[in-house]
PDB file of C-alpha atoms and ligand atoms in Angstrom:
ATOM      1  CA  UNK A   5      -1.573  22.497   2.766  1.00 96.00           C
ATOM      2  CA  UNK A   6      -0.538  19.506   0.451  1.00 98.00           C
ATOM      3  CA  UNK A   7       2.563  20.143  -1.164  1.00 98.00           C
ATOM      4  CA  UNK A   8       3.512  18.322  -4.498  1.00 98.00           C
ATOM      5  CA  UNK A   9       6.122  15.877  -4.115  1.00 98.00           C
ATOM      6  CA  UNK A  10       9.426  15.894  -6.631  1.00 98.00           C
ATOM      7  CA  UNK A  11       9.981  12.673  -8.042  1.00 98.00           C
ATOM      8  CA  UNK A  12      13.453  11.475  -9.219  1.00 98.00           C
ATOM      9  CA  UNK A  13      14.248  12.611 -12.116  1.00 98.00           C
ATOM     10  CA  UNK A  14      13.480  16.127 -11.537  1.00 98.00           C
ATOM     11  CA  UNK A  15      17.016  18.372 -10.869  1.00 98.00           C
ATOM     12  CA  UNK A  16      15.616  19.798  -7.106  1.00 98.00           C
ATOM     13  CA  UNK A  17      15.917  16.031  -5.765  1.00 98.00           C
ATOM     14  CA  UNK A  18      19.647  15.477  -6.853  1.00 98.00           C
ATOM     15  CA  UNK A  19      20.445  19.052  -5.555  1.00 98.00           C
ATOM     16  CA  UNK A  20      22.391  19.464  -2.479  1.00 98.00           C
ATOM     17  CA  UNK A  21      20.261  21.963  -0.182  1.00 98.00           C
ATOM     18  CA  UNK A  22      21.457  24.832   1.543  1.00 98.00           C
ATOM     19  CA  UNK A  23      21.450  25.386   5.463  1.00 98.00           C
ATOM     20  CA  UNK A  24      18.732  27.237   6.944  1.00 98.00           C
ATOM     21  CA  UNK A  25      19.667  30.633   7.718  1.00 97.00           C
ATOM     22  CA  UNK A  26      18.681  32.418  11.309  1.00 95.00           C
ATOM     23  CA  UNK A  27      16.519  35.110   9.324  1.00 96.00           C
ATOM     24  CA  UNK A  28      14.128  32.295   7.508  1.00 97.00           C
ATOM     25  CA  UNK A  29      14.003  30.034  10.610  1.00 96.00           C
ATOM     26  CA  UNK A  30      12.521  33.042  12.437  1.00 93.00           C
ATOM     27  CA  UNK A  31       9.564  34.009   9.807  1.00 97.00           C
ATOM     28  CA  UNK A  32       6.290  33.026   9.170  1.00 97.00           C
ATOM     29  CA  UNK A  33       6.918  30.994   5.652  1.00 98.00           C
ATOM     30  CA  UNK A  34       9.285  28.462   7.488  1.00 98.00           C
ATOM     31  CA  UNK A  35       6.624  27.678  10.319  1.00 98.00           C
ATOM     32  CA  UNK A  36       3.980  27.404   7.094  1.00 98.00           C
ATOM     33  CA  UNK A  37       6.346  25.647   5.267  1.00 98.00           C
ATOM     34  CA  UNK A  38       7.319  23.147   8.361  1.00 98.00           C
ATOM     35  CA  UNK A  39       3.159  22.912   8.759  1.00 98.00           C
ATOM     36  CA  UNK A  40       3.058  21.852   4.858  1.00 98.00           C
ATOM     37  CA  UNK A  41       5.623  18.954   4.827  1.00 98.00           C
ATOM     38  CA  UNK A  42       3.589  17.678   8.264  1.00 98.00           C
ATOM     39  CA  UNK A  43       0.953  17.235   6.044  1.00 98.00           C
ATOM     40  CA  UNK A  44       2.370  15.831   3.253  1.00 98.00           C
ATOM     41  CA  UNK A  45       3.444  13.438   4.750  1.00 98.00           C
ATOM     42  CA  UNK A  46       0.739  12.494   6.178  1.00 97.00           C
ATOM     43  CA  UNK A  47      -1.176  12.492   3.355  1.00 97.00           C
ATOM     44  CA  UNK A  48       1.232  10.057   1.497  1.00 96.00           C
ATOM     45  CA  UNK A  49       1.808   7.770   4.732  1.00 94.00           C
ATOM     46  CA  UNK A  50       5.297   8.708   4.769  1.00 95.00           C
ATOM     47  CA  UNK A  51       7.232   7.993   7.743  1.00 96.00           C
ATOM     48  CA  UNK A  52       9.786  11.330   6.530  1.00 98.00           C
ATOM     49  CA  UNK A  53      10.374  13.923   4.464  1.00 98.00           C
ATOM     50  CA  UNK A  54      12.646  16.466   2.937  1.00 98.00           C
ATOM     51  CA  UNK A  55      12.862  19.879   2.434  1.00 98.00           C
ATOM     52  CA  UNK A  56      14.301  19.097  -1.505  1.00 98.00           C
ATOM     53  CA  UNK A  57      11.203  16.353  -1.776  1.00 98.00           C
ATOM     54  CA  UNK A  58       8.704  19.544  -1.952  1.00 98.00           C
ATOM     55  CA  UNK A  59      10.724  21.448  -4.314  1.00 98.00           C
ATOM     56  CA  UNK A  60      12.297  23.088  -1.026  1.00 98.00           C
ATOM     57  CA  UNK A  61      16.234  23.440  -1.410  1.00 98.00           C
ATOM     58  CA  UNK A  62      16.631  24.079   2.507  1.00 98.00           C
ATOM     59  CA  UNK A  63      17.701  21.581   5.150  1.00 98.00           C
ATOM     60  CA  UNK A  64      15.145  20.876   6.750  1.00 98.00           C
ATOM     61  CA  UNK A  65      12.873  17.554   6.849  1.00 98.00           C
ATOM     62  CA  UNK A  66      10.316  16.095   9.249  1.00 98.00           C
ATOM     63  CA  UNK A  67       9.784  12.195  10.768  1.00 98.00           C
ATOM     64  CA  UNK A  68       7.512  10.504  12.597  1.00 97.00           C
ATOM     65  CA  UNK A  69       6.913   6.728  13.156  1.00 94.00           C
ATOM     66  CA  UNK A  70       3.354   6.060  13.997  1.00 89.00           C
ATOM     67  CA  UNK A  71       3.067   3.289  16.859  1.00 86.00           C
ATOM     68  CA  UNK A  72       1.355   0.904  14.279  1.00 84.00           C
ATOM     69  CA  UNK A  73       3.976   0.607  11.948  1.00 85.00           C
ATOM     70  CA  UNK A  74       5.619  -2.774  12.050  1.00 81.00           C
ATOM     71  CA  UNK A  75       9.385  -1.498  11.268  1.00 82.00           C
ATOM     72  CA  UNK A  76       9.331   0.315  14.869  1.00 81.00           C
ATOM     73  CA  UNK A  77       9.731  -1.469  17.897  1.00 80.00           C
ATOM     74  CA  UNK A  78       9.004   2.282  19.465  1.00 83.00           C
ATOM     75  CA  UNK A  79       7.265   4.420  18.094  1.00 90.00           C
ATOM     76  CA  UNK A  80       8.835   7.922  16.798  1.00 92.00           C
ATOM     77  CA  UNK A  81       7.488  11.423  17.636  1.00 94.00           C
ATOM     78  CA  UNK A  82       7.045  13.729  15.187  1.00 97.00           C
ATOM     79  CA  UNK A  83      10.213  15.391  15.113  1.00 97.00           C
ATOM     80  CA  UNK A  84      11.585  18.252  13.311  1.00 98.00           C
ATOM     81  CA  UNK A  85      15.092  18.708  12.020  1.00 98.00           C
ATOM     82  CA  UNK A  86      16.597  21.903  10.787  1.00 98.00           C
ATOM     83  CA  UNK A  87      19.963  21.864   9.565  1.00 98.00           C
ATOM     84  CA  UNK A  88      20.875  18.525  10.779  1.00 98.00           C
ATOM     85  CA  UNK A  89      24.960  16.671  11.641  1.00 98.00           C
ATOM     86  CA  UNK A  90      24.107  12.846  12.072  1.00 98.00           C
ATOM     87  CA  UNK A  91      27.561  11.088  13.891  1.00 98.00           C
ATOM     88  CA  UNK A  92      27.543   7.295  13.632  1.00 98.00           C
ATOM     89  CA  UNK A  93      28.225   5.676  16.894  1.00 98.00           C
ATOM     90  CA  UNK A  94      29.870   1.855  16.577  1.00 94.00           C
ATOM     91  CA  UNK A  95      30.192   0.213  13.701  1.00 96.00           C
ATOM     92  CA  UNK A  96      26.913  -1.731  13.281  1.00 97.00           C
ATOM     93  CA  UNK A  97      25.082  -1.292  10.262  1.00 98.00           C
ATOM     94  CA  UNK A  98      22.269  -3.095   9.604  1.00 97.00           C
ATOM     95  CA  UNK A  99      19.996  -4.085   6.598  1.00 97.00           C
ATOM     96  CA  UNK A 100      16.452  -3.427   6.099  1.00 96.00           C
ATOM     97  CA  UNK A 101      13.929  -2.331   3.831  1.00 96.00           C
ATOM     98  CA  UNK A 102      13.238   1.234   2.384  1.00 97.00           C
ATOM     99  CA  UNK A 103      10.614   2.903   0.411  1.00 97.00           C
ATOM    100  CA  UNK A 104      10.321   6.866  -0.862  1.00 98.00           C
ATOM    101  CA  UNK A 105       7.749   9.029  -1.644  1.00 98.00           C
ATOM    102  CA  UNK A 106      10.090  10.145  -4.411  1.00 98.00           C
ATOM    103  CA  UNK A 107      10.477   6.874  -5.754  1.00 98.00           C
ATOM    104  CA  UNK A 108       7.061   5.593  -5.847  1.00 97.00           C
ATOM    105  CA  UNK A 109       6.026   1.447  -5.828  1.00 96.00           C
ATOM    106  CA  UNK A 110       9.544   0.992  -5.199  1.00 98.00           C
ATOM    107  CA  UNK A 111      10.959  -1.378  -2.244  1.00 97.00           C
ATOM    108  CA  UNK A 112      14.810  -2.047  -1.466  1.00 98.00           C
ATOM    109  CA  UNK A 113      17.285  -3.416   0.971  1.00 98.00           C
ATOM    110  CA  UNK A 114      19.542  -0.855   1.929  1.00 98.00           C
ATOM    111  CA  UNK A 115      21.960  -0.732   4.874  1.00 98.00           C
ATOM    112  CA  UNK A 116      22.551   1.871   7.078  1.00 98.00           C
ATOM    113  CA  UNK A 117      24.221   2.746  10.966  1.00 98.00           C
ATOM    114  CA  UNK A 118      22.483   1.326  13.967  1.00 98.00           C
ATOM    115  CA  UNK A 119      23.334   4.002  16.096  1.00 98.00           C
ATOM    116  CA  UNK A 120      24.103   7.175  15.740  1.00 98.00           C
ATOM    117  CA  UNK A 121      23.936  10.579  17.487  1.00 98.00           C
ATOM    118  CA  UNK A 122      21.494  13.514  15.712  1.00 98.00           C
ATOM    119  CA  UNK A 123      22.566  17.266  16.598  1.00 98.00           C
ATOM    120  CA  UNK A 124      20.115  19.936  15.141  1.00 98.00           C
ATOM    121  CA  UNK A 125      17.864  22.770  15.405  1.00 98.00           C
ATOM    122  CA  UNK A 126      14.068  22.015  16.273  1.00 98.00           C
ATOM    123  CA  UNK A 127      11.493  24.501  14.428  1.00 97.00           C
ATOM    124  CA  UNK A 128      11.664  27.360  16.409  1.00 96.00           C
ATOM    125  CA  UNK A 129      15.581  27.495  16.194  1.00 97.00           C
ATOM    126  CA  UNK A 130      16.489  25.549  19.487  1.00 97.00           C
ATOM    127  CA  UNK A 131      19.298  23.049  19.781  1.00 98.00           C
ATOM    128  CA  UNK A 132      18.773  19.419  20.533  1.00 98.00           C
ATOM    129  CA  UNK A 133      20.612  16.273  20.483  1.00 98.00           C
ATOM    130  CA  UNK A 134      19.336  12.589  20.346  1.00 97.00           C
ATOM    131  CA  UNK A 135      20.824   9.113  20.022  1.00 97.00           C
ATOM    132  CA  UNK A 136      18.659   6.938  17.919  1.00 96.00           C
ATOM    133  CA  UNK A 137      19.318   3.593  16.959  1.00 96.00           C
ATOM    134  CA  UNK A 138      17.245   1.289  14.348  1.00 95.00           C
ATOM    135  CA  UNK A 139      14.585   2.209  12.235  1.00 95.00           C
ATOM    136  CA  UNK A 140      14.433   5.449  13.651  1.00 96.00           C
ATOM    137  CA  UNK A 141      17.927   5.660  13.177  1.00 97.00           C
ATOM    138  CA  UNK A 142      17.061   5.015   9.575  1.00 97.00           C
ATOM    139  CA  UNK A 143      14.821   7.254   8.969  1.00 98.00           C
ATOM    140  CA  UNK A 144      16.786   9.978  10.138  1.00 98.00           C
ATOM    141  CA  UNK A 145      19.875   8.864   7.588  1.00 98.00           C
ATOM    142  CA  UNK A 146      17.414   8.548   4.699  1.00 98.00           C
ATOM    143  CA  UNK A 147      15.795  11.921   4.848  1.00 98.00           C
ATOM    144  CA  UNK A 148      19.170  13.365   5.858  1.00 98.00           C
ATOM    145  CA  UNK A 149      20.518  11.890   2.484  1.00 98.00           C
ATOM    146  CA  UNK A 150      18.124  13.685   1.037  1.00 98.00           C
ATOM    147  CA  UNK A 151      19.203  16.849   2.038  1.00 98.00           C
ATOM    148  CA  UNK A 152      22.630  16.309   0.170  1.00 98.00           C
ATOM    149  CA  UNK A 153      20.462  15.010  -2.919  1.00 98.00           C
ATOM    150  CA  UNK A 154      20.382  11.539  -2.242  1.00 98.00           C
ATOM    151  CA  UNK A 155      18.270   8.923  -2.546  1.00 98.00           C
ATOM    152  CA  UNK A 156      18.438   5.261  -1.009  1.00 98.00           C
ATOM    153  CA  UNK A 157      19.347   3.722  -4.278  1.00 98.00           C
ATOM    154  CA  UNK A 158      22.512   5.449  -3.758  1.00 98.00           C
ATOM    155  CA  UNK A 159      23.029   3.608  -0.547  1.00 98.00           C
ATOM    156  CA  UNK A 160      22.654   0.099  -1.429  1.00 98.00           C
ATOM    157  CA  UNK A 161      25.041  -2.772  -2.093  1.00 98.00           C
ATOM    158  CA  UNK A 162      23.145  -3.984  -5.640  1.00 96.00           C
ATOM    159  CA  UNK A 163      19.876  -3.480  -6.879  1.00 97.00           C
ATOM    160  CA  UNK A 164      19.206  -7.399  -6.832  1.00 97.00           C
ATOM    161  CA  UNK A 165      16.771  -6.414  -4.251  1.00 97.00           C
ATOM    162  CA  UNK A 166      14.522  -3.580  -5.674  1.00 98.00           C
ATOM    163  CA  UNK A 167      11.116  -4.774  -5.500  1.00 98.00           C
ATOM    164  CA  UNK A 168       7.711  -3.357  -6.852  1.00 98.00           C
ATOM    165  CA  UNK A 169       5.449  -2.748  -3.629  1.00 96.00           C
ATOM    166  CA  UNK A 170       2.635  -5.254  -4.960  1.00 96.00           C
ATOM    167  CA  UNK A 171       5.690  -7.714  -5.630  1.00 96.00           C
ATOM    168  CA  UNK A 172       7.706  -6.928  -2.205  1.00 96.00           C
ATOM    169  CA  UNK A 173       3.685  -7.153  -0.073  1.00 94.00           C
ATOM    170  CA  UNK A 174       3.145 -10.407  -2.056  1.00 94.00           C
ATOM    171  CA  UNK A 175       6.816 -12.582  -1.705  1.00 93.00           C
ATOM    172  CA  UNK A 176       8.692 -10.341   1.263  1.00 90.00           C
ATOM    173  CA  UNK A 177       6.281  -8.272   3.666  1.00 86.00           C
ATOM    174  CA  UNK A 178       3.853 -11.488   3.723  1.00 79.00           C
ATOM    175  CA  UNK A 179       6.443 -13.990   4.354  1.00 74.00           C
ATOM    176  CA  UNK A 180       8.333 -11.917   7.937  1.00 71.00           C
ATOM    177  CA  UNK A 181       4.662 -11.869   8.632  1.00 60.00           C
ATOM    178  CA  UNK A 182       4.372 -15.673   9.579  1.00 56.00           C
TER     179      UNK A 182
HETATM  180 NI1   NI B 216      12.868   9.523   0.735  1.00 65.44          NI
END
């Protein structure tokens, strides 16, 4: 099922969300509920998503980086993350474009770690751990952001770069294209 995405502006974005609990992990809503943001963001091409993006104030959101997108020099899986601890490793951040399907038409240069290490729990409750570096490393930090009501605004250094889509396709995405 589609599930309506909360725009900024509306209180459930800007609200920190609460850790999964053992007892909602295990039912039947949270595997719907996983199922749901899949699709969603699918539906809206997103590359993420967050629990507190569908109105959701859990911590839990879901990624994947489709082999065709550009930003990726790998593609991502789709991966799940339930109550997630993100651990920068080094102290290389790098800058790079964002977009969010709360924050729609809107393009901006935001920095963010080049490595870090991702603990969590995958849907069904089991432990993993991954080191990710670059734009999947980004991805993980934005929707993680999200899950203390954050948004990439927050995160960058000026908003000299904040772009409309149309305007960012026609003077930034066409020119790295050449
Ligand atoms: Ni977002």
């Amino acid at each position: 099922m589609i599930l309506k995405v909360a725009r900024i502006g509306h209180p459930v974005v800007r609200a920190a969300a609460r850790p999964v609990p053992p007892e909602v992990l295990a039912s039947a809503d949270f595997q719907h509920l996983v199922d749901d943001m899949v699709d969603t963001m699918h539906e809206y091409e997103g590359v993420g998503l967050a629990g507190p993006q569908v109105h959701v104030g859990l911590r839990v959101a879901v990624l994947e980086v489709p082999a065709s997108d550009e930003r990726a020099r790998v593609a991502v899986p789709l991966t799940v993350l339930v109550n997630p601890v993100v651990t920068p490793l080094g102290e290389e951040k790098e800058q790079a474009w964002e977009g969010c399907l709360s924050i729609p038409d809107l393009r901006g240069v935001v920095p963010r770690w080049n490595l870090l290490r991702l603990e969590a729990l995958d849907r069904h409750g089991q432990p993993y751990t991954v080191e990710a570096e670059g734009f999947f490393a980004r991805v993980i930090q934005h929707e993680c952001d999200h899950l203390d009501g954050g948004v990439y605004l927050d995160r960058m250094e000026g908003l000299r770069t904040l772009s409309f889509l149309r305007e960012f396709e026609r003077f930034v995405a066409s020119r790295e294209d050449e």
